Each structure stands twice: as structure tokens, then as C-alpha cells.
CSV table of C-alpha atoms in Angstrom, one decimal:
chain,number,residue,atom,x,y,z
A,1494,MET,CA,119.2,-25.8,132.6
A,1495,THR,CA,116.9,-23.5,134.4
A,1496,ASP,CA,116.1,-21.6,131.2
A,1497,SER,CA,115.2,-24.8,129.4
A,1498,ILE,CA,112.8,-25.8,132.3
A,1499,MET,CA,111.2,-22.4,132.4
A,1500,SER,CA,110.7,-22.3,128.7
A,1501,LYS,CA,109.2,-25.7,128.7
A,1502,ALA,CA,106.8,-24.7,131.5
A,1503,ALA,CA,105.8,-21.5,129.7
A,1504,THR,CA,104.8,-23.4,126.5
A,1505,MET,CA,102.7,-26.1,128.1
A,1506,GLU,CA,99.0,-26.0,127.7
A,1507,ILE,CA,96.6,-25.9,130.6
A,1508,PRO,CA,93.2,-27.6,130.0
A,1509,ILE,CA,90.2,-25.9,131.5
A,1510,ASN,CA,86.9,-27.6,132.4
A,1511,SER,CA,83.5,-26.3,131.6
A,1512,ASN,CA,83.1,-24.7,135.0
A,1513,GLY,CA,86.5,-22.9,134.8
A,1514,ASP,CA,88.5,-25.2,137.0
A,1515,THR,CA,91.7,-26.5,136.0
A,1516,GLY,CA,92.0,-30.1,135.4
A,1517,PRO,CA,94.7,-32.4,136.6
A,1518,LEU,CA,97.9,-32.1,134.8
A,1519,PRO,CA,100.4,-34.9,134.4
A,1520,GLU,CA,103.4,-32.5,134.6
A,1521,ASP,CA,102.4,-30.4,137.7
A,1522,ASP,CA,105.3,-31.9,139.7
A,1523,SER,CA,107.8,-30.8,137.1
A,1524,LEU,CA,106.4,-27.2,137.1
A,1525,GLU,CA,106.6,-27.0,140.8
A,1526,GLN,CA,110.2,-28.3,140.8
A,1527,ALA,CA,111.1,-25.7,138.2
A,1528,ALA,CA,109.6,-22.9,140.2
A,1529,GLN,CA,111.5,-24.0,143.3
A,1530,ILE,CA,114.8,-24.1,141.4
A,1531,GLN,CA,114.2,-20.6,139.9
A,1532,TRP,CA,113.4,-19.2,143.4
A,1533,SER,CA,116.6,-20.7,144.9
A,1534,LEU,CA,118.7,-19.3,142.1
A,1535,ASP,CA,117.2,-15.8,142.4
A,1536,GLU,CA,117.7,-15.9,146.2
A,1537,LYS,CA,121.4,-16.8,145.8
A,1538,ASP,CA,121.9,-14.0,143.3
A,1539,LEU,CA,120.2,-11.5,145.6
A,1540,GLN,CA,122.4,-12.6,148.5
A,1541,GLN,CA,125.6,-12.2,146.4
A,1542,VAL,CA,124.6,-8.8,145.3
A,1543,MET,CA,123.9,-7.7,148.9
A,1544,VAL,CA,127.2,-9.0,150.1
A,1545,SER,CA,129.5,-7.8,147.3
A,1546,GLY,CA,127.6,-4.6,146.3
A,1547,PRO,CA,127.3,-3.3,142.8
A,1548,ASN,CA,130.4,-2.4,140.7
A,1549,LEU,CA,129.6,0.7,138.7
A,1550,ASN,CA,132.4,0.0,136.3
A,1551,GLU,CA,130.9,-3.4,135.5
A,1552,THR,CA,127.2,-2.5,135.4
A,1553,SER,CA,125.3,-3.1,132.1
A,1554,ILE,CA,122.6,-1.4,130.1
A,1555,VAL,CA,120.0,-3.7,128.6
A,1556,SER,CA,118.9,-2.5,125.2
A,1557,GLY,CA,115.7,-4.7,125.2
A,1558,GLY,CA,112.9,-5.4,127.7
A,1559,TYR,CA,113.1,-7.6,130.7
A,1560,GLY,CA,114.4,-11.0,129.9
A,1561,GLY,CA,116.1,-9.9,126.7
A,1562,THR,CA,119.0,-11.8,125.3
A,1563,ALA,CA,122.7,-11.1,126.1
A,1564,GLU,CA,123.2,-9.6,122.6
A,1565,GLY,CA,121.5,-6.4,123.8
A,1566,ILE,CA,123.8,-5.8,126.8
A,1567,ILE,CA,126.4,-3.0,126.6
A,1568,PRO,CA,129.0,-2.7,129.4
A,1569,THR,CA,129.2,0.9,130.7
A,1570,SER,CA,133.0,0.6,131.0
A,1571,SER,CA,133.2,0.4,127.2
A,1572,ILE,CA,131.0,3.5,126.9
A,1573,LYS,CA,133.2,5.4,129.4
A,1574,GLY,CA,136.4,4.4,127.6
A,1575,ALA,CA,134.9,5.5,124.3
A,1576,ASN,CA,133.9,9.0,125.7
A,1577,MET,CA,137.4,9.4,127.2
A,1578,HIS,CA,139.0,8.5,123.9
A,1579,HIS,CA,136.8,10.9,122.0
A,1580,SER,CA,137.6,13.8,124.5
A,1581,SER,CA,141.3,13.2,124.4
A,1582,SER,CA,141.2,13.0,120.6
A,1583,SER,CA,139.4,16.4,120.6
A,1584,GLN,CA,141.9,17.9,122.9
A,1585,SER,CA,144.8,16.6,120.9
A,1586,LEU,CA,143.2,17.9,117.7
A,1587,THR,CA,142.7,21.4,119.2
A,1588,ALA,CA,146.3,21.5,120.4
A,1589,GLU,CA,147.5,20.4,117.0
A,1590,GLU,CA,145.5,23.2,115.3
A,1591,VAL,CA,146.9,25.8,117.8
A,1592,SER,CA,150.4,24.6,117.1
A,1593,ARG,CA,149.9,24.7,113.4
A,1594,GLY,CA,148.5,28.2,113.6
A,1595,VAL,CA,151.5,29.4,115.6
A,1596,ALA,CA,153.9,27.8,113.2
A,1597,VAL,CA,152.2,29.4,110.2
A,1598,GLU,CA,152.3,32.8,111.9
A,1599,LYS,CA,156.0,32.4,112.7
A,1600,PHE,CA,156.7,31.3,109.1
A,1601,ASP,CA,154.9,34.4,107.8
A,1602,ILE,CA,156.9,36.7,110.1
A,1603,MET,CA,160.2,35.0,109.0
A,1604,LYS,CA,159.2,35.3,105.4
A,1605,LYS,CA,158.4,39.0,105.6
A,1606,TRP,CA,161.7,39.6,107.5
A,1607,SER,CA,163.7,37.7,104.9
A,1608,ILE,CA,162.2,39.6,102.0
A,1609,ASN,CA,162.7,43.0,103.8
A,1610,THR,CA,166.3,42.0,104.7
A,1611,TYR,CA,167.1,41.0,101.2
A,1612,LYS,CA,165.8,44.2,99.7
A,1613,CYS,CA,167.6,46.4,102.2
A,1614,THR,CA,170.9,44.5,101.7
A,1615,LYS,CA,170.6,44.8,98.0
A,1616,GLN,CA,169.9,48.5,98.3
A,1617,MET,CA,172.9,49.0,100.6
A,1618,ILE,CA,175.3,47.2,98.3
A,1619,SER,CA,174.0,49.2,95.3
A,1620,GLU,CA,174.6,52.4,97.2
A,1621,ARG,CA,178.1,51.3,98.3
A,1622,PHE,CA,179.1,50.6,94.7
A,1623,GLY,CA,177.4,53.7,93.3
A,1624,ARG,CA,174.8,51.9,91.3
A,1625,GLY,CA,171.8,52.8,93.4
A,1626,SER,CA,170.3,56.1,94.2
A,1627,ARG,CA,169.5,57.2,97.8
A,1628,THR,CA,167.1,59.8,99.2
A,1629,VAL,CA,169.1,62.7,100.8
A,1630,ASP,CA,167.9,65.6,103.0
A,1631,LEU,CA,170.9,67.9,102.9
A,1632,GLU,CA,169.9,70.2,105.7
A,1633,LEU,CA,169.0,67.3,108.0
A,1634,GLU,CA,172.1,65.3,107.2
A,1635,ALA,CA,174.2,68.4,108.1
A,1636,GLN,CA,172.5,68.8,111.4
A,1637,ILE,CA,173.0,65.1,112.2
A,1638,GLU,CA,176.7,65.3,111.4
A,1639,VAL,CA,177.0,68.3,113.7
A,1640,LEU,CA,175.4,66.5,116.5
A,1641,ARG,CA,177.7,63.5,116.2
A,1642,ASP,CA,180.8,65.8,116.2
A,1643,THR,CA,179.4,67.7,119.2
A,1644,LYS,CA,178.9,64.4,121.1
A,1645,LEU,CA,182.5,63.3,120.5
A,1646,LYS,CA,183.8,66.7,121.8
A,1647,TYR,CA,181.5,66.6,124.9
A,1648,GLU,CA,182.6,63.0,125.6
A,1649,ASN,CA,186.2,64.3,125.7
A,1650,ILE,CA,185.2,67.1,128.1
A,1651,LEU,CA,183.5,64.5,130.3
A,1652,ARG,CA,186.6,62.2,130.2
A,1653,LEU,CA,188.9,65.1,131.2
A,1654,ALA,CA,186.5,66.4,134.0
A,1655,ARG,CA,186.5,62.9,135.5
A,1656,ALA,CA,190.2,62.7,135.4
A,1657,LEU,CA,190.5,66.1,137.1
A,1658,THR,CA,188.1,64.9,139.8
A,1659,ASN,CA,190.1,61.8,140.5
A,1660,HIS,CA,193.4,63.7,140.7
A,1661,PHE,CA,191.9,66.4,142.9
A,1662,TYR,CA,190.3,63.9,145.1
A,1663,ASN,CA,193.7,62.3,145.7
A,1664,MET,CA,195.2,65.7,146.5
A,1665,VAL,CA,192.5,66.4,149.1
A,1666,GLN,CA,193.0,63.0,150.7
A,1667,THR,CA,196.7,63.8,150.8
A,1668,GLN,CA,196.1,67.2,152.4
A,1669,HIS,CA,193.8,65.6,155.0
A,1670,ALA,CA,196.5,63.0,156.0
A,1671,LEU,CA,199.2,65.7,156.1
A,1672,GLY,CA,197.0,67.9,158.3
A,1673,ASP,CA,196.5,65.0,160.8
A,1674,THR,CA,200.3,64.4,160.8
A,1675,PHE,CA,201.1,68.0,161.5
A,1676,ALA,CA,198.5,68.1,164.3
A,1677,ASP,CA,200.0,65.0,165.9
A,1678,LEU,CA,203.6,66.4,165.7
A,1679,SER,CA,202.4,69.7,167.2
A,1680,GLN,CA,201.5,67.8,170.4
A,1681,LYS,CA,204.6,65.7,170.5
A,1682,SER,CA,207.1,68.4,169.5
A,1683,PRO,CA,207.0,71.3,172.1
A,1684,GLU,CA,209.8,73.2,170.4
A,1685,LEU,CA,207.9,73.3,167.0
A,1686,GLN,CA,204.4,73.3,168.4
A,1687,ASP,CA,203.3,76.6,166.9
A,1688,GLU,CA,204.8,75.9,163.4
A,1689,PHE,CA,203.2,72.4,163.2
A,1690,GLY,CA,199.9,73.9,164.4
A,1691,TYR,CA,199.8,76.6,161.8
A,1692,ASN,CA,200.4,74.1,159.0
A,1693,ALA,CA,197.8,71.7,160.4
A,1694,GLU,CA,195.2,74.4,160.4
A,1695,THR,CA,196.1,75.5,156.9
A,1696,GLN,CA,195.9,71.9,155.5
A,1697,LYS,CA,192.5,71.4,157.2
A,1698,LEU,CA,191.2,74.6,155.7
A,1699,LEU,CA,192.5,73.6,152.2
A,1700,CYS,CA,190.9,70.1,152.7
A,1701,LYS,CA,187.5,71.6,153.6
A,1702,ASN,CA,187.6,74.0,150.6
A,1703,GLY,CA,188.8,71.1,148.4
A,1704,GLU,CA,185.8,69.0,149.4
A,1705,THR,CA,183.5,71.9,148.5
A,1706,LEU,CA,185.2,72.2,145.1
A,1707,LEU,CA,184.9,68.5,144.6
A,1708,GLY,CA,181.1,68.8,145.1
A,1709,ALA,CA,180.9,71.5,142.4
A,1710,ILE,CA,183.0,69.5,140.0
A,1711,ASN,CA,181.0,66.4,140.6
A,1712,PHE,CA,177.8,68.4,139.8
A,1713,PHE,CA,179.4,69.5,136.6
A,1714,VAL,CA,180.4,65.9,135.6
A,1715,SER,CA,176.9,64.7,136.4
A,1716,GLY,CA,175.3,67.3,134.2
A,1717,ILE,CA,177.6,66.6,131.3
A,1718,ASN,CA,177.1,62.9,131.7
A,1719,THR,CA,173.3,63.3,131.5
A,1720,LEU,CA,173.5,65.5,128.5
A,1721,VAL,CA,175.8,63.2,126.5
A,1722,ASN,CA,174.7,59.7,127.5
A,1723,LYS,CA,171.0,60.2,127.9
A,1724,THR,CA,169.7,63.3,126.0
A,1725,MET,CA,172.1,63.1,123.0
A,1726,GLU,CA,172.0,59.3,123.0
A,1727,ASP,CA,168.2,59.3,122.8
A,1728,THR,CA,168.3,61.6,119.8
A,1729,LEU,CA,170.9,59.4,118.1
A,1730,MET,CA,168.7,56.4,118.6
A,1731,THR,CA,165.9,58.2,116.8
A,1732,ILE,CA,168.3,59.1,114.0
A,1733,LYS,CA,169.3,55.5,113.7
A,1734,MET,CA,165.7,54.5,113.3
A,1735,TYR,CA,165.3,57.2,110.7
A,1736,GLU,CA,168.3,56.0,108.7
A,1737,ASN,CA,166.9,52.4,108.7
A,1738,ALA,CA,163.6,53.7,107.5
A,1739,ARG,CA,165.3,55.7,104.7
A,1740,LEU,CA,167.1,52.6,103.6
A,1741,GLU,CA,163.9,50.6,103.5
A,1742,PHE,CA,162.1,53.4,101.7
A,1743,ASP,CA,164.8,53.5,99.0
A,1744,ALA,CA,164.8,49.7,98.7
A,1745,TYR,CA,161.0,49.5,98.0
A,1746,ARG,CA,161.2,52.6,95.8
A,1747,ALA,CA,163.9,50.9,93.7
A,1748,ASP,CA,161.8,47.7,93.6
A,1749,LEU,CA,158.8,49.6,92.3
A,1750,GLU,CA,160.8,51.4,89.7
A,1751,GLU,CA,162.2,48.1,88.4
A,1752,LEU,CA,158.7,46.6,88.1
A,1753,ASN,CA,157.4,49.6,86.3
A,1754,MET,CA,160.1,49.3,83.7
A,1755,GLY,CA,159.2,45.7,82.9
A,1756,PRO,CA,156.3,44.1,80.9
A,1757,ARG,CA,152.7,44.8,81.9
A,1758,ASP,CA,151.0,41.4,82.0
A,1759,ALA,CA,148.4,40.3,84.6
A,1760,ALA,CA,151.0,38.8,87.0
A,1761,THR,CA,153.2,41.9,86.8
A,1762,LEU,CA,150.3,44.3,87.4
A,1763,ALA,CA,149.5,42.4,90.6
A,1764,ARG,CA,153.1,42.6,91.7
A,1765,ILE,CA,153.2,46.3,90.9
A,1766,ASP,CA,150.1,46.9,93.0
A,1767,THR,CA,151.6,45.1,95.9
A,1768,ALA,CA,154.9,47.0,95.5
A,1769,GLN,CA,153.0,50.3,95.4
A,1770,GLN,CA,151.3,49.5,98.7
A,1771,GLN,CA,154.6,48.6,100.3
A,1772,TYR,CA,156.2,51.7,98.9
A,1773,GLN,CA,153.5,53.9,100.4
A,1774,ILE,CA,153.8,52.3,103.8
A,1775,HIS,CA,157.6,52.8,104.0
A,1776,LYS,CA,157.3,56.3,102.6
A,1777,ASP,CA,154.9,57.3,105.4
A,1778,LYS,CA,157.3,55.7,108.0
A,1779,TYR,CA,160.3,57.5,106.6
A,1780,GLU,CA,158.5,60.9,106.6
A,1781,ARG,CA,157.2,60.4,110.1
A,1782,LEU,CA,160.7,59.6,111.5
A,1783,ARG,CA,162.2,62.5,109.6
A,1784,SER,CA,159.8,64.8,111.3
A,1785,ASP,CA,160.7,63.2,114.7
A,1786,VAL,CA,164.4,63.7,114.1
A,1787,THR,CA,163.9,67.4,113.1
A,1788,ILE,CA,161.9,68.1,116.3
A,1789,LYS,CA,164.3,66.2,118.6
A,1790,LEU,CA,167.3,68.1,117.1
A,1791,LYS,CA,165.6,71.4,117.7
A,1792,PHE,CA,164.8,70.6,121.4
A,1793,LEU,CA,168.2,69.1,121.9
A,1794,ASP,CA,170.0,72.2,120.8
A,1795,GLU,CA,167.9,74.4,123.1
A,1796,ASN,CA,168.5,72.0,126.0
A,1797,LYS,CA,172.2,71.8,125.3
A,1798,VAL,CA,172.6,75.6,125.5
A,1799,LYS,CA,170.6,75.9,128.7
A,1800,VAL,CA,172.4,73.1,130.5
A,1801,MET,CA,175.9,74.1,129.4
A,1802,HIS,CA,175.3,77.7,130.3
A,1803,LYS,CA,174.6,76.7,133.9
A,1804,GLN,CA,177.3,74.1,134.1
A,1805,LEU,CA,180.1,76.2,132.7
A,1806,LEU,CA,179.2,79.2,134.9
A,1807,LEU,CA,179.3,76.9,138.0
A,1808,PHE,CA,182.6,75.4,137.0
A,1809,HIS,CA,184.2,78.8,136.4
A,1810,ASN,CA,183.0,80.4,139.6
A,1811,ALA,CA,183.9,77.4,141.8
A,1812,ILE,CA,187.4,77.0,140.3
A,1813,SER,CA,188.1,80.7,140.6
A,1814,ALA,CA,186.9,81.0,144.1
A,1815,TYR,CA,188.9,78.0,145.3
A,1816,PHE,CA,192.3,79.0,143.8
A,1817,ALA,CA,191.7,82.6,145.0
A,1818,GLY,CA,191.3,81.3,148.5
A,1819,ASN,CA,187.9,82.9,148.8
A,1820,GLN,CA,186.0,80.4,150.9
A,1821,GLN,CA,182.9,82.5,151.2
A,1822,GLN,CA,182.6,82.9,147.4
A,1823,LEU,CA,183.1,79.2,147.0
A,1824,GLU,CA,180.2,78.3,149.3
A,1825,GLN,CA,178.0,81.0,147.8
A,1826,THR,CA,178.6,79.5,144.3
A,1827,LEU,CA,177.3,76.1,145.5
A,1828,LYS,CA,174.2,77.7,147.1
A,1829,GLN,CA,173.5,79.7,143.9
A,1830,PHE,CA,173.3,76.5,141.8
A,1831,ASN,CA,171.7,74.4,144.5
A,1832,VAL,CA,174.6,72.0,144.9
A,1833,GLN,CA,174.1,69.8,147.9
A,1834,LEU,CA,177.2,68.5,149.7
A,1835,ARG,CA,177.2,65.2,151.6
A,1836,PRO,CA,177.1,66.0,155.3
A,1837,PRO,CA,180.1,65.0,157.4
A,1838,GLY,CA,179.8,61.5,158.9
A,1839,SER,CA,177.2,60.3,156.4
A,1840,ASP,CA,177.1,56.6,155.8
A,1841,LYS,CA,176.2,57.0,152.2
A,1842,PRO,CA,179.0,56.3,149.6
A,1843,SER,CA,181.0,59.3,148.5
A,1844,TRP,CA,180.4,60.9,145.1
A,1845,LEU,CA,183.7,59.3,143.9
A,1846,GLU,CA,182.4,55.8,144.8
A,1847,GLU,CA,179.2,56.4,142.8
A,1848,GLN,CA,181.2,57.1,139.6
């Protein structure tokens, strides 16, 4: 109603006299009433805004000038929602692209692994049934076979040395208990005090020498264990990698030879080129690992001689000194090879408990 009154007032003509004064208008009362109604409405709107305060989520942007129609009003809440929807769509699209890239990468890895496994399995079966040829380095194969046989024999030495240690440890513990019993009876049996005393001292001395010998045997066992389960095992792991590389090399070599025997069309030439590249890659890998195995076998043989020379000399001198009853020679042997015994009363676990 207010809009209609104001539009009517705005379109009315105002007659002007010759001297510039406005003449009497028949509708002045209606204009005044319209102005008063508009002022009251504006005052109510202002009071409502001051009381409630603006709501930023419900504010509007007017596309036209002042007094524009409602068709040009765009709620800011709809703009915010559109921006959030666009941002979330971009994030979901980026996450989807990343997931797709990871999936493609995993698929390529699985594809290469499947092809390689198929070729190697085919080559292995061909070798087993005598239909496929294999690359053989006779000198290196003989050295590898010697190493495996040596490792088995050294493992047997290690097993027997540990058994000797366990048995001797039990004997030393028995001697210790027997010496304590003799000492106790020496105090409680006056008529046999000297006899029990002699035997108590003998068993205590044997027990002390036995503990010294146990330290030497434990050092021997530790050295053999390091040689067998660390040094030799590391070389055998390299040999295993070398054997796998040899199998892959022969598989791709056989694949290239098969392609070269076929027709020479455009598709086959492309496959031959790819097979030639794969053949060269696996050939380089095979030759590199063969060189590594040769070097490790050489150093292993030198290390084995050095370690076993020391360990066998220690074992012989300690055993001989103990059973000869030469306590001074036994202690000197341990000092010669820098064998440290656990001090009496130490809270650390014994060498047997560490096994």
C-alpha cells in the first residue's frame, strides 16, 4: 500500500506560477499523509534492526541501485553454500585423483611382478626337466658348494661345543656342592676333620679351575657362533641373491632367443627391442652379484682361517692346562687371548644363561 501511495505521489504534476511559486494542489493532504506513513514505517524498521541486530547469514546483496526490485537480491547464505560445495567438490576430486594414481602404480608393480614370476617359473621348470639351458660358472659353483659343506661341519662343531659346555657346567656345579658338603662335615666330624678338609679344598680348587675353563670354552663357542651364523650366513644371503639373479637372467635370455627365432614383423620387432632391454638389465644385475659373491667368498676364507686359528689354539691350551692340573698355565692362556671372566658376586647373568 505504501509503495502504491509513493508511486502515485512521485508521478503527480506540480503546477508552477509565473513567479515561481507553487500553486495550490488539490491532493496536498494525500501527499502529506503518504510521507507520514513512509516515515513511520522507516522508523519501525530502524528500531527492529537496532533491537535484533543484523544476521550475517541472512544479509542480502542488491544487484541494482537503491530502490531496486526484489529480483536483483541474492542471499549471501546461498553464495556461501555454493562456495563450500565447490571447495568440497575440488577436495573430493583431488583425493579421487590421488587414489587413482596409487591404484595405477600398484597395478603396474603387480603386473611387472607377475610377468617376472611367470618367466622365472617357466625357466625353473625347463631346467628341472632338462629342456632349458642355464648359465654356469664352474669355479664359482664349486666354491659355493665348499662353503655350504663347511658351514654344516662348523655347525656340528658348535653343537658339540655347546653340549660339552653344558655337561662341564653341571660337573662344576656338582663339585661346588660336594666341596661345601665336605667342609660342613669337616666341622661336624672331629674324627675325620682332616680327611674331609683335604677333599673340600681339592673340590674348591677344581671348581675354580673349572670355572676358568668354562670361560675359555664359552669364548670358543661365541667365536664359532659368530663365524657360522653371522659371517657365513651373510655370504650365503648374497649367494641366494646371486642365484635368483642368475635365474632371472636365463629366463629373459631364453625369452629373447625365442623372439629372435620368430617372424620379424613390426609388432615382433618392438617386442624384441623391449626384450633386449630387459635382457641387458638382468645381465648387468647378474654380473654385479657374481662379482660380489666372488669378493665375499675370498674375504670369508681369509677371516675363517684367522678366527679358527685363534679359537683352536685357545681351546687346546685351555683344555690341556686344566686336565694337567696347571692352574697358572690355564690363567695365562685366558690372559693371552684377552678372555674376561665374570667377577665373583656379579649380578649379571652367567655365560650359560646367555646361551
